[in-house]
PDB file of C-alpha atoms and ligand atoms in Angstrom:
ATOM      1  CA  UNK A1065       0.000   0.000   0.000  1.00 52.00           C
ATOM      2  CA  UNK A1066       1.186   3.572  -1.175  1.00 51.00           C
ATOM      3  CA  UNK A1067       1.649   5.342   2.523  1.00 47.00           C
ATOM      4  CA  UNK A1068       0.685   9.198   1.506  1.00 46.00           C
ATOM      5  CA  UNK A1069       0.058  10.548  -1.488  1.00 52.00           C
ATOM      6  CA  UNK A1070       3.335  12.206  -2.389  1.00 57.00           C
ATOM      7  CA  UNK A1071       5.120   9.112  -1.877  1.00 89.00           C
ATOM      8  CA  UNK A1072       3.238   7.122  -4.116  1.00 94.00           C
ATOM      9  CA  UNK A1073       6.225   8.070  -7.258  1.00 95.00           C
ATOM     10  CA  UNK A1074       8.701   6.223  -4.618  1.00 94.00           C
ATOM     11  CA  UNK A1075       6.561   3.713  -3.628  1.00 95.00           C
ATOM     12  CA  UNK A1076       5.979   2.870  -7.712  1.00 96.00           C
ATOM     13  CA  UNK A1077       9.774   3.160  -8.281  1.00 95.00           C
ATOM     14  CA  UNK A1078       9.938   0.329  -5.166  1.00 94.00           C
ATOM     15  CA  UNK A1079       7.472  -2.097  -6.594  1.00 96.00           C
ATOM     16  CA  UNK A1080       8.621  -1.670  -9.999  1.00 96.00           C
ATOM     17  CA  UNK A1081      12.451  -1.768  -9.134  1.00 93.00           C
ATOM     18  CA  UNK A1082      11.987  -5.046  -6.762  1.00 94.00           C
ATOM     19  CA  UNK A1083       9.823  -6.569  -9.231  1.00 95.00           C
ATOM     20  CA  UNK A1084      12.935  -6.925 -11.742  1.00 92.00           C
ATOM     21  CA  UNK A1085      15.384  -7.332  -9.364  1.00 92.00           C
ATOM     22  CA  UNK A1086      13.609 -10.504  -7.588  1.00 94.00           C
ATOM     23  CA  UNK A1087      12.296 -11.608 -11.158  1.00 94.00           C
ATOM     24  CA  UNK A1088       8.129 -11.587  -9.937  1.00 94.00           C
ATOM     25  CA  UNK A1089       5.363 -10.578 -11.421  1.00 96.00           C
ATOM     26  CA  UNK A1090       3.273  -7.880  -8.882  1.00 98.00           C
ATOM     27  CA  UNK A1091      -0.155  -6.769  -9.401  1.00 98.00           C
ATOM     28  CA  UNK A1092      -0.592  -3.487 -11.727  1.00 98.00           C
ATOM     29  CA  UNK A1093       0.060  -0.343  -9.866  1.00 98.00           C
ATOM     30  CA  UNK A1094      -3.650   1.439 -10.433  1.00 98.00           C
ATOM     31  CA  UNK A1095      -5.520  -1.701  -8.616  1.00 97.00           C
ATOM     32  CA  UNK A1096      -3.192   0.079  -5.690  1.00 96.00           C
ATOM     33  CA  UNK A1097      -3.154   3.689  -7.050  1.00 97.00           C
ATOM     34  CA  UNK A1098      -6.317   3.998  -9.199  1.00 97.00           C
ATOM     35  CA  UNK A1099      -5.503   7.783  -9.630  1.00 97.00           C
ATOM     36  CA  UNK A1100      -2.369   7.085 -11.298  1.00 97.00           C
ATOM     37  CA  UNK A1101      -2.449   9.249 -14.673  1.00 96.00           C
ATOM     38  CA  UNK A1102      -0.427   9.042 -17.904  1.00 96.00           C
ATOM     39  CA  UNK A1103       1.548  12.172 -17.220  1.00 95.00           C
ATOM     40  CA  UNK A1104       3.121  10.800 -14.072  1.00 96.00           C
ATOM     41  CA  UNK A1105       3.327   7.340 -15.495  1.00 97.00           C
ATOM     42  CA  UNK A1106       5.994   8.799 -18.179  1.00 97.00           C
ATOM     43  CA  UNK A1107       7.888  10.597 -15.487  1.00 95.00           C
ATOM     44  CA  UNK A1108       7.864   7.406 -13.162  1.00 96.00           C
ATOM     45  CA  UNK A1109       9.064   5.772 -16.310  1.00 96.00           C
ATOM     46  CA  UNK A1110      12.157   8.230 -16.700  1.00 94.00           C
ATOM     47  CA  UNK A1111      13.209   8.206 -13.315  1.00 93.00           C
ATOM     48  CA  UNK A1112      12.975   3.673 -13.358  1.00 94.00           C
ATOM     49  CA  UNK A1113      15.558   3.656 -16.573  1.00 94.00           C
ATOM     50  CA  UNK A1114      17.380   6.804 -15.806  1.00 90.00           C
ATOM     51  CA  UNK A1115      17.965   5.550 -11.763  1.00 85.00           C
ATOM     52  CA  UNK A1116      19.795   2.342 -13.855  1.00 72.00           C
ATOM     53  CA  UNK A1117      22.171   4.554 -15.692  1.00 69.00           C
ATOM     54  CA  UNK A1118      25.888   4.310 -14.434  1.00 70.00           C
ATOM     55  CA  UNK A1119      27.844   4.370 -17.155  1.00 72.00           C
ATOM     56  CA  UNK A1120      28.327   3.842 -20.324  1.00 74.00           C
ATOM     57  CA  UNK A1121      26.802   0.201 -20.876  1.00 72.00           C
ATOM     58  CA  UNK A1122      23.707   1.404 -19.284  1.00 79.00           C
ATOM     59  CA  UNK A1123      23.102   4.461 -21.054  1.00 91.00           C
ATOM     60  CA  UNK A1124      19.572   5.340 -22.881  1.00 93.00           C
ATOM     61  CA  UNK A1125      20.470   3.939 -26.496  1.00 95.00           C
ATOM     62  CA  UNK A1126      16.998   4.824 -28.184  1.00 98.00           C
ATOM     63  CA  UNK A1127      12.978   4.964 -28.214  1.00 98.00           C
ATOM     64  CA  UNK A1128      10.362   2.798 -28.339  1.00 98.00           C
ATOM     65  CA  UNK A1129       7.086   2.332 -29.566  1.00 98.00           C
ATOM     66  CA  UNK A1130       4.658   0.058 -28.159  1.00 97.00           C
ATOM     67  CA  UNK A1131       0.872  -0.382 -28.519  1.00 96.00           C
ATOM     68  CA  UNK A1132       1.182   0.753 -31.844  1.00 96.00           C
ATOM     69  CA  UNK A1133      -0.629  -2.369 -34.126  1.00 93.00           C
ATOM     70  CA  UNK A1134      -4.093  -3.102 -33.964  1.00 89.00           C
ATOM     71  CA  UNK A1135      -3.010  -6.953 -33.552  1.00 89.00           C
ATOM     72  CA  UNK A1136      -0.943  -5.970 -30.131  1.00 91.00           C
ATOM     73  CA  UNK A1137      -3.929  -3.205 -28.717  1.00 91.00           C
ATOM     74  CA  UNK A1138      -6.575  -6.047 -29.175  1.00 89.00           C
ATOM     75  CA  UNK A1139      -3.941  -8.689 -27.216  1.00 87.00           C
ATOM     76  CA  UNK A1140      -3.173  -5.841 -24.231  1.00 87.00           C
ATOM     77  CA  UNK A1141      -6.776  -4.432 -24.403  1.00 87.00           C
ATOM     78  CA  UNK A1142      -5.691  -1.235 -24.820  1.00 87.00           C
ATOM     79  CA  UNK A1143      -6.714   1.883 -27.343  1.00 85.00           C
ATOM     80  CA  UNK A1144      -3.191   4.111 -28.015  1.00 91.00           C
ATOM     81  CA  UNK A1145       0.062   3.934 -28.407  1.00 97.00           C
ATOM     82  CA  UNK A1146       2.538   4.388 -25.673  1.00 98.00           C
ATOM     83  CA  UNK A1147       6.654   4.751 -25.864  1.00 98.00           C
ATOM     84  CA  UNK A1148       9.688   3.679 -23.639  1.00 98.00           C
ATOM     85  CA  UNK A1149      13.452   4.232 -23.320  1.00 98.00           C
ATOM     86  CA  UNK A1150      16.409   1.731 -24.996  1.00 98.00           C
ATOM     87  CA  UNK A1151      18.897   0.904 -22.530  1.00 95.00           C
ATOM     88  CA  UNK A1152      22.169  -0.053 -24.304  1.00 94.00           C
ATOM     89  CA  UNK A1153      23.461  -2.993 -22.038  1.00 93.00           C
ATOM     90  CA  UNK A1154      19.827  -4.549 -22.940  1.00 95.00           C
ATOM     91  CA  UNK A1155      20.514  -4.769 -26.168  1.00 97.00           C
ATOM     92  CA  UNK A1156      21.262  -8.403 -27.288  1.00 97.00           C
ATOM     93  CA  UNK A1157      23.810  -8.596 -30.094  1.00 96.00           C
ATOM     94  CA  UNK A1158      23.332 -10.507 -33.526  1.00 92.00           C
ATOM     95  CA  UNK A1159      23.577 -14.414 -32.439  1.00 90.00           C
ATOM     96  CA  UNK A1160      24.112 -13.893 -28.757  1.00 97.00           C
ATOM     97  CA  UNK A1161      21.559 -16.362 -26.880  1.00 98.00           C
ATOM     98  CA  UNK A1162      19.147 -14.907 -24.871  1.00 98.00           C
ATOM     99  CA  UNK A1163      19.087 -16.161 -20.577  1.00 97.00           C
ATOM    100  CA  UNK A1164      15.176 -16.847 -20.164  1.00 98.00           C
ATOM    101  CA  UNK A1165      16.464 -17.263 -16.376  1.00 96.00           C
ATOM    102  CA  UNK A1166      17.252 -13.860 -16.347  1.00 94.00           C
ATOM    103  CA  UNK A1167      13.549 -12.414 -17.144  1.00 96.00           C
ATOM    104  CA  UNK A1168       9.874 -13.132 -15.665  1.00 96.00           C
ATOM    105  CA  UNK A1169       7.982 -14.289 -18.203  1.00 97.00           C
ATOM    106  CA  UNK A1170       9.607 -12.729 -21.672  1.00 98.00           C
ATOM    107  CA  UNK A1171       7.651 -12.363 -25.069  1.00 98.00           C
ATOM    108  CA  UNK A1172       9.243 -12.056 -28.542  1.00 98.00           C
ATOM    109  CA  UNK A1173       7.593  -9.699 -30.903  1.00 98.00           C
ATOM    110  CA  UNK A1174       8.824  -8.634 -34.384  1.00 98.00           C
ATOM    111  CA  UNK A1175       9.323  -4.898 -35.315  1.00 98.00           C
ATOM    112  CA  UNK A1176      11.312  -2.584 -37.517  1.00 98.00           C
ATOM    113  CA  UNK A1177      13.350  -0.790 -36.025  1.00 98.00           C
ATOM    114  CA  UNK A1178      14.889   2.914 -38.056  1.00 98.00           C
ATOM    115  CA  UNK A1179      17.682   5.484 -37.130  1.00 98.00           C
ATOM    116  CA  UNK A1180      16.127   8.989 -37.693  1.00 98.00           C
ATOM    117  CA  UNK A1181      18.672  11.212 -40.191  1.00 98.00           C
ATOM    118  CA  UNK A1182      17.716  14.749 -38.837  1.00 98.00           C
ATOM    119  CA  UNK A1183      15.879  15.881 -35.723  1.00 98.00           C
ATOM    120  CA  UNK A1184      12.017  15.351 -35.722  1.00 98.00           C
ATOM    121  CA  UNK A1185      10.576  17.977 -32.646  1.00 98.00           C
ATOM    122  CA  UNK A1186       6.800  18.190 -32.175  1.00 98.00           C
ATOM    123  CA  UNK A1187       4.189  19.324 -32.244  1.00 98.00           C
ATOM    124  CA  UNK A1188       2.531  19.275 -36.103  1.00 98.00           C
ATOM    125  CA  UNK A1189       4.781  16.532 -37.232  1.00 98.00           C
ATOM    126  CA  UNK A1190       3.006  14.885 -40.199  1.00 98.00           C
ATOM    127  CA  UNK A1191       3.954  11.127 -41.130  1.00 98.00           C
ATOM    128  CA  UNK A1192       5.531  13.010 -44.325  1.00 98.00           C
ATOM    129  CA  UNK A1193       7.996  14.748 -42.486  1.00 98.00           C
ATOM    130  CA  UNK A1194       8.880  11.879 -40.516  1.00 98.00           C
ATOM    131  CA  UNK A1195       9.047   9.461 -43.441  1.00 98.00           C
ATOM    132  CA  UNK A1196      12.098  12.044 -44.542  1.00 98.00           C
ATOM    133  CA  UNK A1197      13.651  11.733 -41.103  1.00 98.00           C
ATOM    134  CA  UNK A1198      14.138   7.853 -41.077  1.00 98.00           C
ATOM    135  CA  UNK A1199      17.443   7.430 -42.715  1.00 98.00           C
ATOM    136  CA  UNK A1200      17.690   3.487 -42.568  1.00 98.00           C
ATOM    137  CA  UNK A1201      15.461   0.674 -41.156  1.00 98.00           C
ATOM    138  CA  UNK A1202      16.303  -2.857 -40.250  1.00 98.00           C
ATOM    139  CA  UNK A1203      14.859  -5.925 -38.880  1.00 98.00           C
ATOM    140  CA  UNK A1204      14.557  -6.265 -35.013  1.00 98.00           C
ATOM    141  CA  UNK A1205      13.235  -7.823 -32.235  1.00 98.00           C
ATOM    142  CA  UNK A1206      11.977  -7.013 -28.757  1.00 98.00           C
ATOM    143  CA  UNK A1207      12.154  -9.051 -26.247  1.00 98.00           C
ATOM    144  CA  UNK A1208       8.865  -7.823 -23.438  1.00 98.00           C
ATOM    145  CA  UNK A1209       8.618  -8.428 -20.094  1.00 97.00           C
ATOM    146  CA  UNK A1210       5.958  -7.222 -17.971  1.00 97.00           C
ATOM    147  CA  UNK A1211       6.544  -7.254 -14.227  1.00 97.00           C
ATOM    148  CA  UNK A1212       2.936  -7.218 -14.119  1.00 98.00           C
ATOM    149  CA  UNK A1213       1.070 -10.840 -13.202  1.00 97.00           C
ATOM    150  CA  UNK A1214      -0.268 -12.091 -16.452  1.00 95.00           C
ATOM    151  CA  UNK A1215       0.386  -9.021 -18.703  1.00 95.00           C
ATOM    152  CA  UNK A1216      -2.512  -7.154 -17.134  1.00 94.00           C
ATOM    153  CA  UNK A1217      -2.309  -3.643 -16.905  1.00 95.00           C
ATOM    154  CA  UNK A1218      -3.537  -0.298 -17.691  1.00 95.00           C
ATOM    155  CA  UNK A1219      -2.099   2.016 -20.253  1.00 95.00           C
ATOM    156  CA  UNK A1220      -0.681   4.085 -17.194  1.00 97.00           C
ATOM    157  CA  UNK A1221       0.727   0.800 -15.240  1.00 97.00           C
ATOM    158  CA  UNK A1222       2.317  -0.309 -18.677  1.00 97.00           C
ATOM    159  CA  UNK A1223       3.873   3.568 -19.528  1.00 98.00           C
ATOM    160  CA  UNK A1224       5.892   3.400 -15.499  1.00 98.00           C
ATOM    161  CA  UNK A1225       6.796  -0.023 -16.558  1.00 98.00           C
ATOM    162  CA  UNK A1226       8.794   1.084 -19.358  1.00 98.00           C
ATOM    163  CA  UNK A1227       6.635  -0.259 -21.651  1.00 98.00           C
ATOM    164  CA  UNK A1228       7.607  -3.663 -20.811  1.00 98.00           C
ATOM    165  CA  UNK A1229      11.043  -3.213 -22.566  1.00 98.00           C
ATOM    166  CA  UNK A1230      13.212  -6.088 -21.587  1.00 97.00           C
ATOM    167  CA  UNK A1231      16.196  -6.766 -24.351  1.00 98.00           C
ATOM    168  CA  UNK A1232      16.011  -5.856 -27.969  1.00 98.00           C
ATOM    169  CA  UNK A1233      17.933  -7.353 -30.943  1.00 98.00           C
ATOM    170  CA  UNK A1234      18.547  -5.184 -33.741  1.00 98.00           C
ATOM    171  CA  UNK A1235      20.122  -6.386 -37.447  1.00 98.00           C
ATOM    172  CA  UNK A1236      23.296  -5.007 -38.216  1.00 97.00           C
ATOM    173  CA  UNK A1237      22.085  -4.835 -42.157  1.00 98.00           C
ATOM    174  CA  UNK A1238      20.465  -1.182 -42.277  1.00 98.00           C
ATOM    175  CA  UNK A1239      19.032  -0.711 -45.520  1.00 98.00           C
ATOM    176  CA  UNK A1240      18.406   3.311 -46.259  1.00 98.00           C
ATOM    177  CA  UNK A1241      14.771   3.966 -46.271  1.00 97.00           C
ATOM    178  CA  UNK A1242      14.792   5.707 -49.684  1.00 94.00           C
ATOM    179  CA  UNK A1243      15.231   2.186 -50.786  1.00 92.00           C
ATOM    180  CA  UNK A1244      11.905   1.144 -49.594  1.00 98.00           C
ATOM    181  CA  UNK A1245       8.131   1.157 -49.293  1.00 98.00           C
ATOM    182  CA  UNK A1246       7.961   0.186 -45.264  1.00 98.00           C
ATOM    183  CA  UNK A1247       4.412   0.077 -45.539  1.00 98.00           C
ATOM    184  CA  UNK A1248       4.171  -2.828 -47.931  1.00 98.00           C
ATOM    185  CA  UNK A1249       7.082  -4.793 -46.742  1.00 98.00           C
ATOM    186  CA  UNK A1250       6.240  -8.631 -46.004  1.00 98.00           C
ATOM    187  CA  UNK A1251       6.958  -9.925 -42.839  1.00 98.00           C
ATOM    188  CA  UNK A1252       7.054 -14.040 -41.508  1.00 98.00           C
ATOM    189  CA  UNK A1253       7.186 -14.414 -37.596  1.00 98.00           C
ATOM    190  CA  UNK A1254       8.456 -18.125 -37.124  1.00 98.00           C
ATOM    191  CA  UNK A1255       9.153 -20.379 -33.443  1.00 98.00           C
ATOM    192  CA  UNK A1256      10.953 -23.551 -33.931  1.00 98.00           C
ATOM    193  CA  UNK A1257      10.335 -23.436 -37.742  1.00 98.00           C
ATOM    194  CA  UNK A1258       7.143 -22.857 -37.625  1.00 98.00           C
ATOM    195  CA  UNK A1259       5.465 -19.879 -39.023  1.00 98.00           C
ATOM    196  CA  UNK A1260       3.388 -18.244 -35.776  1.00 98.00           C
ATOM    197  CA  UNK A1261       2.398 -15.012 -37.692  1.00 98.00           C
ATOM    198  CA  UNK A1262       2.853 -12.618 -40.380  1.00 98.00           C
ATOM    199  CA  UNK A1263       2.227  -9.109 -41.216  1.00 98.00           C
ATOM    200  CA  UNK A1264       2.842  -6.199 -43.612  1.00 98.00           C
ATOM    201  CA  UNK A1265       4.834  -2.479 -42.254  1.00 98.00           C
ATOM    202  CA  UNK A1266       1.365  -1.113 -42.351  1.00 97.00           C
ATOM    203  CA  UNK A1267       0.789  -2.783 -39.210  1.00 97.00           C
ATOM    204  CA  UNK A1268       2.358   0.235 -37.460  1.00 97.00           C
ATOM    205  CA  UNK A1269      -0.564   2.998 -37.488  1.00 96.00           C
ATOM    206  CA  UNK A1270      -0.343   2.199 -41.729  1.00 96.00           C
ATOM    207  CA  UNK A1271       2.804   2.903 -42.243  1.00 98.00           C
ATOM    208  CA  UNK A1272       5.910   3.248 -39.423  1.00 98.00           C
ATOM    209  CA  UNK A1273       6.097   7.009 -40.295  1.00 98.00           C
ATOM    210  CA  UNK A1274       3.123   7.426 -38.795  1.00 97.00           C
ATOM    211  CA  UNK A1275       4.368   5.555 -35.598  1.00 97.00           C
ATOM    212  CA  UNK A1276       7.411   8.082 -35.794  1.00 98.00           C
ATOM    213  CA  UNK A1277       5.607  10.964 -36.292  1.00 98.00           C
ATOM    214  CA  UNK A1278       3.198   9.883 -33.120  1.00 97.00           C
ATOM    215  CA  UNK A1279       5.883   9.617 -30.904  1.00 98.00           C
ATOM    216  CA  UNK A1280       7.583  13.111 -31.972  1.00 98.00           C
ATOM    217  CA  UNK A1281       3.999  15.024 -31.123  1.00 98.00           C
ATOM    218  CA  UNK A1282       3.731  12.680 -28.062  1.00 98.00           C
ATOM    219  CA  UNK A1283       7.396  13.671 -26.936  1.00 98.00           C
ATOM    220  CA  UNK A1284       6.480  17.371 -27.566  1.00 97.00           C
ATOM    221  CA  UNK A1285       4.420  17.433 -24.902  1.00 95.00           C
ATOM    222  CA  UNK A1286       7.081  16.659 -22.553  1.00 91.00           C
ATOM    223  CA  UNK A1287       9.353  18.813 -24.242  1.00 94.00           C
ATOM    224  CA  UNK A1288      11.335  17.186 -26.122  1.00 96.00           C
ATOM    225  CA  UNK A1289      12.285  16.147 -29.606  1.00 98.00           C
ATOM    226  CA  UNK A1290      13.964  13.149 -31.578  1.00 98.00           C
ATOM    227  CA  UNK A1291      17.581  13.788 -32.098  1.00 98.00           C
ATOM    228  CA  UNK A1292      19.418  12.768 -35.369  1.00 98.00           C
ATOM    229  CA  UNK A1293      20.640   9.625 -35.107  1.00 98.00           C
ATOM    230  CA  UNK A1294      18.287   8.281 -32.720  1.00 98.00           C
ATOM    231  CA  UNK A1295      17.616   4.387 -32.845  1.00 98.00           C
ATOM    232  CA  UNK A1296      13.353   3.753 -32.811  1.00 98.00           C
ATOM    233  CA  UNK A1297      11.875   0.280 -32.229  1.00 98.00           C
ATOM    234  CA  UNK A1298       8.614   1.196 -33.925  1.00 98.00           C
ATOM    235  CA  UNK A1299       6.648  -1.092 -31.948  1.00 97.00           C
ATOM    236  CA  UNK A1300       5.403  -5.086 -33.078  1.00 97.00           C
ATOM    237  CA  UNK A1301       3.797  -5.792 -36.224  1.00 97.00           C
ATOM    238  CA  UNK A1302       2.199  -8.994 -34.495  1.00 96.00           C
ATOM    239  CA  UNK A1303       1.219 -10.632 -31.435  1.00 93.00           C
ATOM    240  CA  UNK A1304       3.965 -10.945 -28.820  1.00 96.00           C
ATOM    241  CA  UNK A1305       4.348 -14.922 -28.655  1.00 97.00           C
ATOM    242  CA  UNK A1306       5.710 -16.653 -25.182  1.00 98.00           C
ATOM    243  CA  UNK A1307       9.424 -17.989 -25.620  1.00 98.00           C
ATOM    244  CA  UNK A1308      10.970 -20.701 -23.325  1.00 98.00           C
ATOM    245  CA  UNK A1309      14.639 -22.282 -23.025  1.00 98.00           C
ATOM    246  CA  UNK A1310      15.328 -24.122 -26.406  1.00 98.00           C
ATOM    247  CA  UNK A1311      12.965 -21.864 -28.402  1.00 98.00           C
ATOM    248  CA  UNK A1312      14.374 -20.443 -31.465  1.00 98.00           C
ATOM    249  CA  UNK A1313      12.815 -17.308 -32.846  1.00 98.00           C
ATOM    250  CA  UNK A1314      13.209 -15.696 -35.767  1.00 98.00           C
ATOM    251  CA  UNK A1315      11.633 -12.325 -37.989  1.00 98.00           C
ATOM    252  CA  UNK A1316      12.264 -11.880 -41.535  1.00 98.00           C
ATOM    253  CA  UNK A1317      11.321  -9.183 -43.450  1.00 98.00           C
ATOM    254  CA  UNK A1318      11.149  -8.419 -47.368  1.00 98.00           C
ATOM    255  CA  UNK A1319      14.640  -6.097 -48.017  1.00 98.00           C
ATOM    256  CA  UNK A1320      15.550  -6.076 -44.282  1.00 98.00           C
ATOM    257  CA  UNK A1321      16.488  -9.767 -44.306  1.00 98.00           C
ATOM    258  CA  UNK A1322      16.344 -12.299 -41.188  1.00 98.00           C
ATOM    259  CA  UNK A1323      17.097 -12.044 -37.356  1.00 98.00           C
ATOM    260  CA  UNK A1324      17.309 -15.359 -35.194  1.00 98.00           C
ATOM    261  CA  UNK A1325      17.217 -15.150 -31.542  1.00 98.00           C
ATOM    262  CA  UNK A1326      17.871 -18.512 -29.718  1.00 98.00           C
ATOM    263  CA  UNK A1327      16.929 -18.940 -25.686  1.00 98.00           C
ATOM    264  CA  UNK A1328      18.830 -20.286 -23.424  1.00 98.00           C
TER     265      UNK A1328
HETATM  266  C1  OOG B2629       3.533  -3.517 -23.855  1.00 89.19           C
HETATM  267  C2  OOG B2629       4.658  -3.248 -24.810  1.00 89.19           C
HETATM  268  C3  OOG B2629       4.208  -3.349 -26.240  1.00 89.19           C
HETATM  269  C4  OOG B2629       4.922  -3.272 -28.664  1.00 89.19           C
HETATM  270  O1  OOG B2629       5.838  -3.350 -29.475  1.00 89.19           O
HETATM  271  O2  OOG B2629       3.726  -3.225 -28.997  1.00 89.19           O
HETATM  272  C5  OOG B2629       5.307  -3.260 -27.228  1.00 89.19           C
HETATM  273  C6  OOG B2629       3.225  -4.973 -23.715  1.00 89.19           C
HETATM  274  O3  OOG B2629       2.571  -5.539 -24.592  1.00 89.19           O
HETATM  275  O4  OOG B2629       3.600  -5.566 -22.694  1.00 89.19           O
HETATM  276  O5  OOG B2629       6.475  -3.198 -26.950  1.00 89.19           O
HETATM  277 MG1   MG B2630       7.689  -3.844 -28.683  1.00 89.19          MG
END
């Protein structure tokens, strides 16, 4: 139970923190804090990845996108699109195993992710202006893992969790985006072999420029903009899928090629 009122940030922070750091799943903060709005969510959010950062290795590396197909708001039972922070020493490199030991209860979910090629600052940002921002996009991977029991949450809970960002995998191919349609790109979701899903680009909001150009009007009203060079998981193009030791995952996508992720 949150004690008073203006410690309920630091009581948050507390559940949130212990819940990684003892690997359980806790109940979603608003069946505690029912008040709990968006605004503070994304400021609880901030202070649980920024409180991680020591050096170098654990340094913010990008953005995310979540929430942003219609496949994984009909899954999470929820109506927008959120974003989270990149940490770098979460990133998994190409062919490094993932440790299942050392999440809760991860998910894999394909995505494309881009590197922007000019600043993008909010608000008024039309997918057409982002489209020119994103300099190169590749295939990726993201690797969720609520610390809430069951994946349950509300768009608030889900925004202090970071969005459920656990470890991301992104391909070292980069392909420039003038090179391609995003929207119409193909894209096979396969477990073990087995195809579990596929999708188009236009999964994200129609086309990913939309997704980008969401998240530079959302970030304007913090104050703050995409830099150049910024790294953007733009959020799944299918269902998340449940992943276990021995599991073998992999995304391909038309242009952007293939990205296997094996658990350990
Ligand atoms: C929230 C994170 C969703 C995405 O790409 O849609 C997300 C969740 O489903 O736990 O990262
Ligand atoms: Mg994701």
């Amino acid at each position: 139970m949150p004690p008073v009122v203006t410690n309920n940030v630091d009581w948050a922070l507390s559940e949130l923190a212990g819940a990684s750091r003892e690997r359980r799943e806790i109940e979603p903060l608003t069946d505690t804090w029912a008040e709990l709005d968006e605004h503070t969510a994304y400021a609880i959010q901030k202070r649980l990845v920024l409180g991680h950062v020591r050096d170098e290795s654990s340094r913010i590396s990008g953005l995310k996108l979540g929430l942003t197909s219609v496949a994984k708001q009909k899954q999470m039972n929820v109506g927008e699109p959120i974003y989270g922070l990149l940490v770098a020493s979460r990133m998994i490199g190409e062919g490094e195993p993932l440790a299942i030991d050392s999440l809760i209860h991860p998910k894999a979910e394909p995505e494309i992710a881009i590197v922007t090629n000019r600043e993008l600052r909010g608000p008024g940002i039309t997918a057409d202006q982002a489209r020119e921002a994103i300099g190169t996009a590749s295939c990726a991977m993201e690797i969720i893992d609520s610390r809430f029991k069951d994946f349950r949450f509300t768009l608030p809970d889900v925004i202090a969790d970071n969005t459920s960002a656990a470890r991301h995998t992104i391909s070292a191919f980069r392909v420039p985006a003038r090179d391609l349609d995003l929207p119409t790109l193909g894209v096979v979701f396969e477990k073990n072999g087995e195809v579990v899903s596929t999708a188009a680009g236009a999964a994200i909001l129609g086309d990913p420029a939309a997704g980008l150009a969401w998240l530079a009007n959302k970030l304007a009203e913090h104050g703050e903009s995409i830099p150049a060079g910024t790294v953007v998981m733009t959020g799944a193009l299918t269902d998340a899928i449940a992943i276990a030791p021995g599991d073998i995952v992999r995304v391909s996508i038309a242009q952007l090629g293939t990205l296997t992720l094996r658990c350990v």
